[in-house]
mmCIF file of C-alpha atoms and ligand atoms in Angstrom:
data_model
loop_
_atom_site.group_PDB
_atom_site.id
_atom_site.type_symbol
_atom_site.label_atom_id
_atom_site.label_comp_id
_atom_site.label_asym_id
_atom_site.label_seq_id
_atom_site.Cartn_x
_atom_site.Cartn_y
_atom_site.Cartn_z
ATOM 1 C CA MET A 14 -160.517 106.817 59.961
ATOM 2 C CA SER A 15 -159.511 103.583 61.710
ATOM 3 C CA ASP A 16 -156.203 101.990 60.744
ATOM 4 C CA GLU A 17 -157.999 98.931 59.282
ATOM 5 C CA SER A 18 -160.158 100.923 56.875
ATOM 6 C CA ARG A 19 -157.505 103.431 55.814
ATOM 7 C CA PRO A 20 -156.011 102.603 52.386
ATOM 8 C CA THR A 21 -152.341 101.660 52.458
ATOM 9 C CA PRO A 22 -149.921 103.934 50.551
ATOM 10 C CA ALA A 23 -149.740 101.345 47.752
ATOM 11 C CA GLN A 24 -153.541 101.417 47.414
ATOM 12 C CA ASN A 25 -153.632 105.191 47.442
ATOM 13 C CA PRO A 26 -150.754 106.523 45.342
ATOM 14 C CA VAL A 27 -150.151 110.268 45.241
ATOM 15 C CA ALA A 28 -150.024 112.378 42.081
ATOM 16 C CA ALA A 29 -148.620 115.904 41.962
ATOM 17 C CA VAL A 30 -149.910 118.516 39.522
ATOM 18 C CA ILE A 31 -147.396 121.307 38.925
ATOM 19 C CA PRO A 32 -148.879 124.410 37.279
ATOM 20 C CA ALA A 33 -146.003 125.980 35.331
ATOM 21 C CA ALA A 34 -147.884 127.813 32.591
ATOM 22 C CA GLY A 35 -147.575 131.367 33.942
ATOM 23 C CA ARG A 36 -145.652 134.107 32.172
ATOM 24 C CA GLY A 37 -143.933 135.518 35.236
ATOM 25 C CA VAL A 38 -144.843 139.139 34.515
ATOM 26 C CA ARG A 39 -143.669 140.318 37.956
ATOM 27 C CA LEU A 40 -140.258 138.775 37.386
ATOM 28 C CA GLY A 41 -139.750 141.022 34.371
ATOM 29 C CA PRO A 42 -139.139 140.328 30.669
ATOM 30 C CA GLY A 43 -137.718 136.977 29.600
ATOM 31 C CA ALA A 44 -138.707 133.337 29.226
ATOM 32 C CA PRO A 45 -141.794 131.993 31.056
ATOM 33 C CA LYS A 46 -140.918 131.999 34.772
ATOM 34 C CA ALA A 47 -140.843 128.200 35.228
ATOM 35 C CA LEU A 48 -138.268 127.846 32.440
ATOM 36 C CA ARG A 49 -135.822 130.385 33.864
ATOM 37 C CA ALA A 50 -132.641 129.009 35.360
ATOM 38 C CA LEU A 51 -131.644 128.842 39.019
ATOM 39 C CA ASN A 52 -127.959 127.983 39.262
ATOM 40 C CA GLY A 53 -128.081 126.714 35.676
ATOM 41 C CA THR A 54 -131.125 124.419 36.073
ATOM 42 C CA PRO A 55 -134.676 125.469 35.074
ATOM 43 C CA MET A 56 -136.881 126.383 38.026
ATOM 44 C CA LEU A 57 -139.410 123.792 36.853
ATOM 45 C CA ILE A 58 -136.843 120.983 37.091
ATOM 46 C CA HIS A 59 -136.037 122.007 40.672
ATOM 47 C CA ALA A 60 -139.767 121.931 41.468
ATOM 48 C CA VAL A 61 -140.320 118.552 39.794
ATOM 49 C CA ARG A 62 -137.360 117.078 41.694
ATOM 50 C CA ALA A 63 -138.651 118.522 44.958
ATOM 51 C CA LEU A 64 -141.996 116.713 44.576
ATOM 52 C CA ALA A 65 -140.539 113.512 43.102
ATOM 53 C CA ALA A 66 -138.201 113.404 46.123
ATOM 54 C CA SER A 67 -141.155 112.125 48.138
ATOM 55 C CA ARG A 68 -141.325 108.346 47.865
ATOM 56 C CA HIS A 69 -145.128 108.623 48.070
ATOM 57 C CA VAL A 70 -145.390 110.625 44.838
ATOM 58 C CA SER A 71 -145.579 108.233 41.881
ATOM 59 C CA LEU A 72 -146.830 110.614 39.166
ATOM 60 C CA VAL A 73 -145.967 114.238 38.378
ATOM 61 C CA VAL A 74 -148.169 116.109 35.881
ATOM 62 C CA VAL A 75 -146.478 119.255 34.610
ATOM 63 C CA VAL A 76 -148.784 121.918 33.189
ATOM 64 C CA ALA A 77 -146.596 123.659 30.606
ATOM 65 C CA PRO A 78 -146.938 127.093 29.020
ATOM 66 C CA PRO A 79 -149.664 126.727 26.337
ATOM 67 C CA ASP A 80 -147.144 126.668 23.451
ATOM 68 C CA GLY A 81 -144.308 125.086 25.468
ATOM 69 C CA ALA A 82 -145.363 121.469 26.079
ATOM 70 C CA ALA A 83 -142.780 120.050 23.646
ATOM 71 C CA GLU A 84 -140.014 122.146 25.224
ATOM 72 C CA VAL A 85 -140.998 121.010 28.720
ATOM 73 C CA LYS A 86 -141.043 117.356 27.613
ATOM 74 C CA SER A 87 -137.502 117.648 26.298
ATOM 75 C CA LEU A 88 -136.383 119.410 29.493
ATOM 76 C CA LEU A 89 -137.739 116.508 31.582
ATOM 77 C CA ASP A 90 -135.940 114.046 29.273
ATOM 78 C CA ALA A 91 -132.685 115.981 29.534
ATOM 79 C CA HIS A 92 -132.510 116.084 33.355
ATOM 80 C CA ALA A 93 -131.993 113.246 35.817
ATOM 81 C CA LEU A 94 -135.257 112.351 37.589
ATOM 82 C CA PRO A 95 -136.174 109.393 39.815
ATOM 83 C CA ASP A 96 -137.019 106.193 37.880
ATOM 84 C CA ARG A 97 -139.872 105.284 40.239
ATOM 85 C CA THR A 98 -141.830 108.396 39.210
ATOM 86 C CA ASP A 99 -143.961 108.779 36.061
ATOM 87 C CA PHE A 100 -144.204 112.126 34.274
ATOM 88 C CA LEU A 101 -146.896 113.666 32.083
ATOM 89 C CA VAL A 102 -146.895 117.052 30.361
ATOM 90 C CA VAL A 103 -150.053 118.933 29.343
ATOM 91 C CA PRO A 104 -150.463 122.470 27.970
ATOM 92 C CA GLY A 105 -151.876 125.034 30.404
ATOM 93 C CA GLY A 106 -154.425 127.819 30.202
ATOM 94 C CA GLU A 107 -155.030 131.521 30.730
ATOM 95 C CA SER A 108 -155.359 131.415 34.532
ATOM 96 C CA ARG A 109 -153.693 129.309 37.221
ATOM 97 C CA GLN A 110 -157.096 127.808 38.007
ATOM 98 C CA GLU A 111 -157.578 126.735 34.391
ATOM 99 C CA SER A 112 -154.050 125.317 34.251
ATOM 100 C CA VAL A 113 -154.661 123.229 37.383
ATOM 101 C CA ARG A 114 -157.940 121.936 35.950
ATOM 102 C CA LEU A 115 -156.188 120.904 32.712
ATOM 103 C CA GLY A 116 -153.651 119.034 34.853
ATOM 104 C CA LEU A 117 -156.419 117.300 36.810
ATOM 105 C CA ASP A 118 -158.115 116.269 33.545
ATOM 106 C CA ALA A 119 -154.975 114.283 32.687
ATOM 107 C CA LEU A 120 -154.916 112.301 35.972
ATOM 108 C CA PRO A 121 -155.367 108.516 35.667
ATOM 109 C CA PRO A 122 -158.099 107.145 37.982
ATOM 110 C CA GLN A 123 -155.936 105.327 40.545
ATOM 111 C CA TYR A 124 -154.654 108.474 42.268
ATOM 112 C CA GLY A 125 -156.783 109.131 45.342
ATOM 113 C CA THR A 126 -154.547 111.858 46.739
ATOM 114 C CA VAL A 127 -153.494 114.865 44.676
ATOM 115 C CA LEU A 128 -150.954 117.568 45.438
ATOM 116 C CA VAL A 129 -150.994 120.884 43.596
ATOM 117 C CA HIS A 130 -147.627 122.622 43.649
ATOM 118 C CA ASP A 131 -146.481 125.900 42.078
ATOM 119 C CA ALA A 132 -143.493 125.518 39.759
ATOM 120 C CA ALA A 133 -142.599 128.915 41.200
ATOM 121 C CA ARG A 134 -141.806 127.256 44.588
ATOM 122 C CA PRO A 135 -138.802 125.256 43.392
ATOM 123 C CA LEU A 136 -137.114 124.709 46.750
ATOM 124 C CA VAL A 137 -139.828 123.187 48.949
ATOM 125 C CA PRO A 138 -138.200 120.587 51.247
ATOM 126 C CA VAL A 139 -139.398 116.977 50.988
ATOM 127 C CA ASP A 140 -140.395 116.967 54.664
ATOM 128 C CA THR A 141 -143.014 119.623 53.901
ATOM 129 C CA VAL A 142 -144.321 117.566 50.956
ATOM 130 C CA ASP A 143 -144.564 114.479 53.168
ATOM 131 C CA ALA A 144 -146.270 116.373 56.003
ATOM 132 C CA VAL A 145 -149.012 117.501 53.597
ATOM 133 C CA ILE A 146 -149.468 113.970 52.233
ATOM 134 C CA GLU A 147 -149.675 112.538 55.749
ATOM 135 C CA ALA A 148 -152.394 114.983 56.783
ATOM 136 C CA VAL A 149 -154.487 114.067 53.713
ATOM 137 C CA ARG A 150 -153.984 110.372 54.429
ATOM 138 C CA ASP A 151 -155.097 111.019 58.005
ATOM 139 C CA GLY A 152 -158.457 112.121 56.598
ATOM 140 C CA ALA A 153 -158.327 115.869 55.879
ATOM 141 C CA PRO A 154 -160.032 116.670 52.546
ATOM 142 C CA ALA A 155 -157.654 119.608 51.977
ATOM 143 C CA VAL A 156 -154.310 120.548 53.528
ATOM 144 C CA VAL A 157 -152.155 123.650 53.154
ATOM 145 C CA PRO A 158 -148.611 124.280 54.397
ATOM 146 C CA ALA A 159 -148.609 127.627 56.167
ATOM 147 C CA LEU A 160 -146.333 129.952 58.130
ATOM 148 C CA PRO A 161 -146.985 132.724 60.672
ATOM 149 C CA LEU A 162 -146.464 136.230 59.284
ATOM 150 C CA ALA A 163 -143.541 138.496 60.078
ATOM 151 C CA ASP A 164 -145.323 141.675 58.971
ATOM 152 C CA THR A 165 -148.474 143.141 60.419
ATOM 153 C CA VAL A 166 -151.210 143.040 57.772
ATOM 154 C CA LYS A 167 -153.683 145.868 57.078
ATOM 155 C CA GLU A 168 -156.847 145.711 55.044
ATOM 156 C CA VAL A 169 -157.204 148.852 52.910
ATOM 157 C CA GLU A 170 -159.663 150.424 50.544
ATOM 158 C CA PRO A 171 -157.570 149.898 47.380
ATOM 159 C CA ALA A 172 -156.785 153.106 45.491
ATOM 160 C CA THR A 173 -157.975 153.374 41.909
ATOM 161 C CA VAL A 174 -154.806 155.273 40.945
ATOM 162 C CA ALA A 175 -151.550 153.341 41.530
ATOM 163 C CA GLY A 176 -149.483 154.873 44.320
ATOM 164 C CA ALA A 177 -152.288 157.021 45.780
ATOM 165 C CA PRO A 178 -152.736 156.858 49.602
ATOM 166 C CA GLU A 179 -155.137 154.099 50.655
ATOM 167 C CA PRO A 180 -157.389 154.333 53.741
ATOM 168 C CA VAL A 181 -156.798 151.490 56.221
ATOM 169 C CA VAL A 182 -160.053 149.778 57.139
ATOM 170 C CA ALA A 183 -158.905 146.984 59.479
ATOM 171 C CA THR A 184 -155.930 145.302 61.163
ATOM 172 C CA PRO A 185 -156.520 141.539 61.555
ATOM 173 C CA GLU A 186 -154.851 140.012 64.618
ATOM 174 C CA ARG A 187 -151.500 138.831 63.287
ATOM 175 C CA ALA A 188 -151.274 135.765 65.526
ATOM 176 C CA ARG A 189 -154.339 134.316 63.765
ATOM 177 C CA LEU A 190 -152.991 134.829 60.222
ATOM 178 C CA ARG A 191 -150.912 132.430 58.137
ATOM 179 C CA ALA A 192 -149.145 132.806 54.807
ATOM 180 C CA VAL A 193 -150.098 129.816 52.714
ATOM 181 C CA GLN A 194 -147.722 127.893 50.465
ATOM 182 C CA THR A 195 -147.789 124.818 48.246
ATOM 183 C CA PRO A 196 -147.907 121.859 47.804
ATOM 184 C CA GLN A 197 -151.543 121.852 48.851
ATOM 185 C CA GLY A 198 -152.896 118.342 49.261
ATOM 186 C CA PHE A 199 -156.373 117.014 48.523
ATOM 187 C CA ASP A 200 -158.606 114.060 48.478
ATOM 188 C CA ARG A 201 -158.961 113.723 44.697
ATOM 189 C CA GLU A 202 -162.778 113.652 44.582
ATOM 190 C CA THR A 203 -162.960 116.778 46.742
ATOM 191 C CA LEU A 204 -160.595 118.728 44.512
ATOM 192 C CA LEU A 205 -162.374 117.654 41.329
ATOM 193 C CA ARG A 206 -165.717 118.690 42.811
ATOM 194 C CA ALA A 207 -164.252 122.049 43.851
ATOM 195 C CA HIS A 208 -162.987 122.690 40.332
ATOM 196 C CA GLU A 209 -166.360 121.719 38.843
ATOM 197 C CA THR A 210 -168.361 123.851 41.276
ATOM 198 C CA VAL A 211 -166.400 127.015 42.014
ATOM 199 C CA THR A 212 -166.228 129.455 39.134
ATOM 200 C CA GLY A 213 -165.093 132.697 40.823
ATOM 201 C CA ASP A 214 -161.464 133.825 40.722
ATOM 202 C CA VAL A 215 -159.233 132.281 43.407
ATOM 203 C CA THR A 216 -155.495 132.378 44.068
ATOM 204 C CA ASP A 217 -155.194 128.909 45.579
ATOM 205 C CA ASP A 218 -156.940 125.573 45.337
ATOM 206 C CA ALA A 219 -157.758 125.189 49.018
ATOM 207 C CA SER A 220 -160.002 128.259 48.941
ATOM 208 C CA MET A 221 -162.182 126.450 46.382
ATOM 209 C CA VAL A 222 -162.609 123.610 48.868
ATOM 210 C CA GLU A 223 -163.470 126.181 51.579
ATOM 211 C CA GLN A 224 -166.207 127.448 49.265
ATOM 212 C CA LEU A 225 -167.680 123.930 49.237
ATOM 213 C CA GLY A 226 -168.101 124.350 53.008
ATOM 214 C CA LEU A 227 -165.416 121.793 53.901
ATOM 215 C CA THR A 228 -162.696 122.284 56.497
ATOM 216 C CA VAL A 229 -159.194 122.930 55.202
ATOM 217 C CA VAL A 230 -156.347 122.314 57.647
ATOM 218 C CA ALA A 231 -152.956 124.016 57.811
ATOM 219 C CA VAL A 232 -149.741 122.165 58.667
ATOM 220 C CA PRO A 233 -146.357 123.844 59.230
ATOM 221 C CA GLY A 234 -144.864 125.211 56.016
ATOM 222 C CA HIS A 235 -141.187 126.034 55.439
ATOM 223 C CA GLU A 236 -139.359 129.273 54.692
ATOM 224 C CA GLU A 237 -137.616 127.589 51.740
ATOM 225 C CA ALA A 238 -141.022 126.946 50.133
ATOM 226 C CA PHE A 239 -141.303 130.670 49.283
ATOM 227 C CA LYS A 240 -142.645 131.646 45.869
ATOM 228 C CA VAL A 241 -140.271 133.135 43.321
ATOM 229 C CA THR A 242 -142.296 136.166 42.282
ATOM 230 C CA ARG A 243 -140.025 139.223 41.913
ATOM 231 C CA PRO A 244 -136.375 139.600 40.832
ATOM 232 C CA LEU A 245 -135.065 139.645 44.426
ATOM 233 C CA ASP A 246 -136.587 136.180 44.960
ATOM 234 C CA LEU A 247 -134.168 134.792 42.339
ATOM 235 C CA VAL A 248 -131.264 136.071 44.427
ATOM 236 C CA LEU A 249 -132.706 134.406 47.542
ATOM 237 C CA ALA A 250 -133.334 131.120 45.707
ATOM 238 C CA GLU A 251 -129.750 130.961 44.423
ATOM 239 C CA ALA A 252 -128.473 131.753 47.932
ATOM 240 C CA VAL A 253 -130.534 128.870 49.351
ATOM 241 C CA LEU A 254 -129.097 126.518 46.703
ATOM 242 C CA ALA A 255 -125.560 127.706 47.490
ATOM 243 C CA ARG A 256 -126.139 127.088 51.218
ATOM 244 C CA ARG A 257 -127.469 123.590 50.491
ATOM 245 C CA ARG A 258 -124.407 122.787 48.409
ATOM 246 C CA LEU A 259 -122.125 123.948 51.206
ATOM 247 C CA ASN A 260 -124.011 121.880 53.774
ATOM 248 C CA ASP A 261 -123.983 118.825 51.473
ATOM 249 C CA GLY A 262 -120.211 119.143 51.251
ATOM 250 C CA PHE A 263 -119.816 118.469 54.985
HETATM 251 N N1 LIG B 17 -149.657 129.446 36.477
HETATM 252 C C1 LIG B 17 -150.157 128.585 35.499
HETATM 253 N N2 LIG B 17 -150.989 129.059 34.519
HETATM 254 C C2 LIG B 17 -151.321 130.373 34.485
HETATM 255 C C3 LIG B 17 -150.830 131.264 35.485
HETATM 256 C C4 LIG B 17 -149.995 130.750 36.478
HETATM 257 O O1 LIG B 17 -149.836 127.394 35.510
HETATM 258 N N3 LIG B 17 -152.093 130.798 33.496
HETATM 259 C C5 LIG B 17 -148.705 128.920 37.481
HETATM 260 C C6 LIG B 17 -147.346 129.604 37.416
HETATM 261 O O2 LIG B 17 -146.554 129.029 36.383
HETATM 262 C C7 LIG B 17 -146.797 129.389 38.812
HETATM 263 C C8 LIG B 17 -148.049 129.276 39.684
HETATM 264 O O3 LIG B 17 -149.165 129.167 38.796
HETATM 265 O O4 LIG B 17 -146.038 128.199 38.932
HETATM 266 C C9 LIG B 17 -148.190 130.456 40.618
HETATM 267 O O5 LIG B 17 -148.437 131.640 39.849
HETATM 268 P P1 LIG B 17 -147.563 132.961 39.886
HETATM 269 O O6 LIG B 17 -146.502 132.885 40.902
HETATM 270 O O7 LIG B 17 -148.522 134.112 39.867
HETATM 271 O O8 LIG B 17 -146.788 132.850 38.481
HETATM 272 P P2 LIG B 17 -147.043 133.695 37.166
HETATM 273 O O9 LIG B 17 -148.500 133.826 36.915
HETATM 274 O O10 LIG B 17 -146.197 133.059 36.117
HETATM 275 O O11 LIG B 17 -146.376 135.104 37.561
HETATM 276 P P3 LIG B 17 -147.014 136.571 37.339
HETATM 277 O O12 LIG B 17 -148.343 136.544 38.099
HETATM 278 O O13 LIG B 17 -146.003 137.496 37.902
HETATM 279 O O14 LIG B 17 -147.196 136.702 35.844
HETATM 280 MG MG1 LIG B 18 -149.757 134.918 38.320
#
């Protein structure tokens, strides 16, 4: 797109949808994952602050656990958040995909660029958020932050009994693989069309855009954008916060 025809940031404000309606089964028993504390502050609040830290993001839509919208609203009221950002809370659904769609349904029309960000990635740095936004504004219909893999990855024939040996069927070339994070960024119309068209199960939003036949691009992700999934991830997240506090002190 030429510079003259590209909308200015003010003409194309960015909204972030934060799906936070999951139970967090892999984290073990307790409150819904997004409401659990990291260093005394709910994970969701860390995630909301991380997205609202971008000066381009003017609306954050939080998709709450289905029966937890009132609780999430009071959490947002109780924590300091930037004044220049608007916040909406909607109840979520059974699957991540459904939760994201419920968030998109709540979006006012003026937002041409939409980020979708897991509440379970509370520590994503603002530079990663801004890099995704910039790539969408440069014309990509869908953008994912991604990192090279440390482990070699094998494709297996999954066992029907948990723990049984699984035959390896392929070893993709590691240098061509990326682990994909959030926020994923989209041209709004593209993402809405993807959610209307693609009905199969997916684990991220960009793969729905791939199924439309459009090109998704990857930009560099960040190791601190990891997803809190299992109990050890809570330990890592608190260690990252402790390191940030130390660094802020100097
Ligand atoms: N999510 C959601 N609605 C659902 C399921 C998931 O909004 N019905 C959100 C989660 O809250 C999380 C993000 O999608 O922020 C990524 O999902 P995941 O890490 O799998 O979280 P959970 O589904 O909560 O965890 P688990 O799969 O272990 O239950
Ligand atoms: Mg899940």
